[in-house]
Tab-separated table of N, CA, C and O in Angstrom:
chain	number	residue	atom	x	y	z
B	1	MET	N	38.773	-4.703	33.005
B	1	MET	CA	38.618	-5.940	33.700
B	1	MET	C	39.532	-6.031	34.933
B	1	MET	O	40.746	-5.947	34.764
B	2	PRO	N	38.966	-6.068	36.082
B	2	PRO	CA	39.785	-6.143	37.297
B	2	PRO	C	40.400	-7.540	37.452
B	2	PRO	O	39.811	-8.533	37.236
B	3	ILE	N	41.679	-7.502	37.887
B	3	ILE	CA	42.489	-8.703	38.252
B	3	ILE	C	42.966	-8.524	39.649
B	3	ILE	O	43.631	-7.568	39.942
B	4	VAL	N	42.489	-9.339	40.514
B	4	VAL	CA	42.838	-9.282	41.915
B	4	VAL	C	43.786	-10.463	42.261
B	4	VAL	O	43.488	-11.549	42.055
B	5	HIS	N	44.912	-10.066	42.884
B	5	HIS	CA	45.874	-11.069	43.299
B	5	HIS	C	45.806	-11.127	44.894
B	5	HIS	O	45.817	-10.178	45.545
B	6	VAL	N	45.579	-12.451	45.350
B	6	VAL	CA	45.480	-12.654	46.799
B	6	VAL	C	46.651	-13.519	47.219
B	6	VAL	O	46.864	-14.657	46.653
B	7	ASN	N	47.455	-13.094	48.154
B	7	ASN	CA	48.597	-13.903	48.658
B	7	ASN	C	48.227	-14.500	49.969
B	7	ASN	O	47.808	-13.763	50.934
B	8	MET	N	48.346	-15.775	50.122
B	8	MET	CA	47.954	-16.566	51.253
B	8	MET	C	49.075	-17.515	51.591
B	8	MET	O	49.883	-17.856	50.731
B	9	TRP	N	49.157	-17.951	52.908
B	9	TRP	CA	50.175	-18.977	53.170
B	9	TRP	C	49.742	-20.263	52.532
B	9	TRP	O	48.538	-20.585	52.348
B	10	LYS	N	50.680	-21.050	52.198
B	10	LYS	CA	50.429	-22.317	51.521
B	10	LYS	C	49.720	-23.277	52.467
B	10	LYS	O	49.994	-23.273	53.633
B	11	GLY	N	48.692	-23.970	51.868
B	11	GLY	CA	48.019	-24.991	52.615
B	11	GLY	C	46.524	-24.716	52.853
B	11	GLY	O	45.864	-25.450	53.540
B	12	ILE	N	46.031	-23.647	52.182
B	12	ILE	CA	44.615	-23.345	52.364
B	12	ILE	C	43.840	-24.298	51.574
B	12	ILE	O	44.226	-24.833	50.551
B	13	SER	N	42.621	-24.616	52.067
B	13	SER	CA	41.820	-25.645	51.374
B	13	SER	C	41.107	-25.123	50.057
B	13	SER	O	40.959	-23.866	49.960
B	14	GLU	N	40.740	-26.026	49.287
B	14	GLU	CA	40.111	-25.597	47.975
B	14	GLU	C	38.741	-24.916	48.327
B	14	GLU	O	38.382	-23.969	47.619
B	15	ASP	N	38.114	-25.336	49.411
B	15	ASP	CA	36.838	-24.713	49.794
B	15	ASP	C	37.040	-23.220	50.158
B	15	ASP	O	36.325	-22.419	49.761
B	16	ILE	N	38.144	-22.970	50.851
B	16	ILE	CA	38.422	-21.544	51.245
B	16	ILE	C	38.853	-20.760	49.975
B	16	ILE	O	38.383	-19.574	49.852
B	17	VAL	N	39.547	-21.361	49.078
B	17	VAL	CA	39.874	-20.637	47.818
B	17	VAL	C	38.632	-20.283	47.108
B	17	VAL	O	38.516	-19.175	46.597
B	18	GLU	N	37.680	-21.280	47.055
B	18	GLU	CA	36.458	-20.910	46.304
B	18	GLU	C	35.684	-19.750	46.991
B	18	GLU	O	35.122	-18.927	46.305
B	19	LYS	N	35.700	-19.728	48.347
B	19	LYS	CA	34.978	-18.692	49.048
B	19	LYS	C	35.696	-17.361	48.828
B	19	LYS	O	34.954	-16.260	48.662
B	20	ILE	N	36.981	-17.356	48.776
B	20	ILE	CA	37.735	-16.093	48.501
B	20	ILE	C	37.376	-15.580	47.160
B	20	ILE	O	37.131	-14.378	46.990
B	21	ILE	N	37.425	-16.453	46.133
B	21	ILE	CA	37.121	-16.003	44.733
B	21	ILE	C	35.699	-15.557	44.628
B	21	ILE	O	35.509	-14.445	44.089
B	22	ALA	N	34.798	-16.253	45.183
B	22	ALA	CA	33.386	-15.832	45.142
B	22	ALA	C	33.188	-14.478	45.818
B	22	ALA	O	32.382	-13.605	45.295
B	23	GLY	N	33.766	-14.333	47.047
B	23	GLY	CA	33.518	-13.126	47.768
B	23	GLY	C	34.094	-11.860	47.086
B	23	GLY	O	33.402	-10.856	47.133
B	24	ILE	N	35.327	-11.994	46.650
B	24	ILE	CA	36.012	-10.886	45.933
B	24	ILE	C	35.149	-10.528	44.659
B	24	ILE	O	34.936	-9.350	44.423
B	25	THR	N	34.833	-11.478	43.952
B	25	THR	CA	34.013	-11.291	42.723
B	25	THR	C	32.708	-10.541	43.065
B	25	THR	O	32.334	-9.540	42.393
B	26	GLN	N	32.029	-10.941	44.182
B	26	GLN	CA	30.740	-10.314	44.531
B	26	GLN	C	31.016	-8.797	44.812
B	26	GLN	O	30.086	-8.033	44.581
B	27	VAL	N	32.076	-8.463	45.440
B	27	VAL	CA	32.344	-7.008	45.721
B	27	VAL	C	32.310	-6.219	44.444
B	27	VAL	O	31.674	-5.154	44.406
B	28	PHE	N	32.936	-6.747	43.347
B	28	PHE	CA	32.973	-6.002	42.148
B	28	PHE	C	31.563	-5.987	41.573
B	28	PHE	O	31.134	-5.058	40.884
B	29	VAL	N	30.918	-7.136	41.562
B	29	VAL	CA	29.494	-7.197	41.014
B	29	VAL	C	28.624	-6.191	41.729
B	29	VAL	O	27.841	-5.543	41.013
B	30	ASP	N	28.779	-6.050	43.036
B	30	ASP	CA	27.929	-5.053	43.735
B	30	ASP	C	28.253	-3.621	43.245
B	30	ASP	O	27.451	-2.802	43.462
B	31	MET	N	29.414	-3.418	42.746
B	31	MET	CA	29.832	-2.105	42.125
B	31	MET	C	29.417	-1.958	40.666
B	31	MET	O	29.702	-0.994	40.087
B	32	GLY	N	28.737	-2.988	40.108
B	32	GLY	CA	28.234	-2.838	38.828
B	32	GLY	C	29.144	-3.557	37.748
B	32	GLY	O	28.833	-3.369	36.530
B	33	ILE	N	30.130	-4.145	38.165
B	33	ILE	CA	31.081	-4.867	37.149
B	33	ILE	C	30.563	-6.287	37.024
B	33	ILE	O	30.322	-6.960	37.972
B	34	PRO	N	30.382	-6.726	35.740
B	34	PRO	CA	29.940	-8.064	35.550
B	34	PRO	C	30.886	-9.057	36.074
B	34	PRO	O	32.079	-8.926	35.873
B	35	ALA	N	30.333	-10.178	36.583
B	35	ALA	CA	31.225	-11.274	37.142
B	35	ALA	C	32.170	-11.805	36.113
B	35	ALA	O	33.322	-12.116	36.464
B	36	HIS	N	31.776	-11.881	34.869
B	36	HIS	CA	32.663	-12.485	33.848
B	36	HIS	C	33.846	-11.575	33.587
B	36	HIS	O	34.898	-12.046	32.946
B	37	ALA	N	33.864	-10.401	34.048
B	37	ALA	CA	34.949	-9.424	33.843
B	37	ALA	C	35.990	-9.469	35.020
B	37	ALA	O	37.056	-8.832	34.903
B	38	VAL	N	35.696	-10.166	35.976
B	38	VAL	CA	36.534	-10.210	37.236
B	38	VAL	C	37.328	-11.538	37.263
B	38	VAL	O	36.864	-12.579	37.131
B	39	GLU	N	38.674	-11.308	37.463
B	39	GLU	CA	39.583	-12.425	37.684
B	39	GLU	C	40.222	-12.337	39.042
B	39	GLU	O	40.664	-11.248	39.462
B	40	VAL	N	40.234	-13.469	39.773
B	40	VAL	CA	40.930	-13.546	40.971
B	40	VAL	C	42.001	-14.619	40.948
B	40	VAL	O	41.723	-15.736	40.611
B	41	ILE	N	43.165	-14.297	41.389
B	41	ILE	CA	44.280	-15.236	41.380
B	41	ILE	C	44.835	-15.385	42.837
B	41	ILE	O	45.184	-14.399	43.398
B	42	VAL	N	44.743	-16.644	43.278
B	42	VAL	CA	45.220	-16.926	44.653
B	42	VAL	C	46.564	-17.530	44.632
B	42	VAL	O	46.775	-18.550	43.985
B	43	HIS	N	47.508	-16.847	45.200
B	43	HIS	CA	48.943	-17.320	45.249
B	43	HIS	C	49.146	-17.884	46.633
B	43	HIS	O	48.893	-17.339	47.622
B	44	GLU	N	49.655	-19.112	46.699
B	44	GLU	CA	50.056	-19.734	47.952
B	44	GLU	C	51.549	-19.659	48.123
B	44	GLU	O	52.255	-20.121	47.341
B	45	ILE	N	51.866	-19.065	49.211
B	45	ILE	CA	53.322	-18.806	49.529
B	45	ILE	C	53.696	-19.528	50.853
B	45	ILE	O	52.988	-19.404	51.856
B	46	PRO	N	54.775	-20.338	50.830
B	46	PRO	CA	55.156	-20.988	52.135
B	46	PRO	C	55.432	-20.032	53.157
B	46	PRO	O	55.968	-18.885	52.930
B	47	LYS	N	55.062	-20.332	54.375
B	47	LYS	CA	55.270	-19.365	55.566
B	47	LYS	C	56.849	-19.106	55.611
B	47	LYS	O	57.153	-17.955	56.108
B	48	SER	N	57.690	-19.977	55.257
B	48	SER	CA	59.114	-19.797	55.322
B	48	SER	C	59.548	-18.674	54.348
B	48	SER	O	60.639	-18.136	54.486
B	49	HIS	N	58.703	-18.347	53.351
B	49	HIS	CA	59.023	-17.341	52.354
B	49	HIS	C	58.289	-16.056	52.564
B	49	HIS	O	58.253	-15.220	51.720
B	50	TRP	N	57.591	-15.889	53.715
B	50	TRP	CA	56.768	-14.768	53.983
B	50	TRP	C	57.348	-14.036	55.264
B	50	TRP	O	57.442	-14.653	56.315
B	51	GLY	N	57.930	-12.861	55.028
B	51	GLY	CA	58.518	-12.142	56.065
B	51	GLY	C	57.590	-11.248	56.939
B	51	GLY	O	56.804	-10.490	56.405
B	52	ILE	N	57.708	-11.356	58.311
B	52	ILE	CA	57.040	-10.503	59.245
B	52	ILE	C	58.044	-10.031	60.230
B	52	ILE	O	58.708	-10.857	60.826
B	53	GLU	N	58.173	-8.874	60.525
B	53	GLU	CA	59.052	-8.278	61.528
B	53	GLU	C	60.508	-8.629	61.298
B	53	GLU	O	61.230	-8.898	62.174
B	54	GLY	N	60.851	-8.759	59.939
B	54	GLY	CA	62.191	-9.119	59.656
B	54	GLY	C	62.614	-10.540	59.735
B	54	GLY	O	63.782	-10.873	59.589
B	55	LYS	N	61.650	-11.417	59.982
B	55	LYS	CA	61.863	-12.878	60.131
B	55	LYS	C	60.819	-13.646	59.332
B	55	LYS	O	59.710	-13.132	59.054
B	56	PRO	N	61.156	-14.887	58.975
B	56	PRO	CA	60.105	-15.747	58.282
B	56	PRO	C	58.909	-15.923	59.228
B	56	PRO	O	59.024	-16.032	60.417
B	57	ALA	N	57.725	-16.046	58.622
B	57	ALA	CA	56.492	-16.255	59.369
B	57	ALA	C	56.595	-17.546	60.185
B	57	ALA	O	55.846	-17.680	61.222
B	58	THR	N	57.337	-18.518	59.764
B	58	THR	CA	57.488	-19.719	60.438
B	58	THR	C	58.094	-19.457	61.893
B	58	THR	O	57.833	-20.237	62.819
B	59	LYS	N	58.817	-18.351	62.007
B	59	LYS	CA	59.338	-18.027	63.313
B	59	LYS	C	58.505	-17.016	64.097
B	59	LYS	O	58.371	-17.011	65.338
B	60	THR	N	57.924	-15.985	63.320
B	60	THR	CA	57.165	-14.957	64.038
B	60	THR	C	55.631	-15.465	64.302
B	60	THR	O	55.025	-14.950	65.175
B	61	ARG	N	55.194	-16.385	63.513
B	61	ARG	CA	53.788	-16.848	63.689
B	61	ARG	C	53.782	-18.347	63.546
B	61	ARG	O	53.003	-18.931	62.756
B	62	PRO	N	54.501	-19.033	64.387
B	62	PRO	CA	54.628	-20.506	64.239
B	62	PRO	C	53.257	-21.247	64.542
B	62	PRO	O	53.036	-22.329	63.929
B	63	ASP	N	52.462	-20.614	65.291
B	63	ASP	CA	51.187	-21.326	65.763
B	63	ASP	C	49.990	-20.730	64.946
B	63	ASP	O	48.814	-21.197	65.177
B	64	ALA	N	50.160	-19.801	64.096
B	64	ALA	CA	49.092	-19.280	63.294
B	64	ALA	C	48.456	-20.357	62.410
B	64	ALA	O	49.160	-21.162	61.725
B	65	GLU	N	47.104	-20.412	62.467
B	65	GLU	CA	46.364	-21.374	61.652
B	65	GLU	C	45.732	-20.744	60.457
B	65	GLU	O	45.420	-19.570	60.418
B	66	LEU	N	45.681	-21.591	59.393
B	66	LEU	CA	45.020	-21.133	58.127
B	66	LEU	C	43.535	-21.209	58.307
B	66	LEU	O	42.971	-21.958	59.118
B	67	PRO	N	42.756	-20.325	57.572
B	67	PRO	CA	41.308	-20.474	57.610
B	67	PRO	C	40.844	-21.832	57.239
B	67	PRO	O	41.463	-22.492	56.378
B	68	LYS	N	39.764	-22.258	57.847
B	68	LYS	CA	39.268	-23.695	57.474
B	68	LYS	C	37.888	-23.555	56.833
B	68	LYS	O	37.102	-22.887	56.913
């Protein structure tokens, strides 16, 4: 049973989470794995706790927008 962990910045909408879960599940279904065997866990991490280029994402990507 595949378990997929997805790390995203905090604040994504429930609609986007549903699309992520459905899309990742479909990839495995296309490979012949039944949907009931696939688990997707979406972790929301504050930008201040996400490091890019040695700094928090709040400083390196202050204007980055989340998917809508």
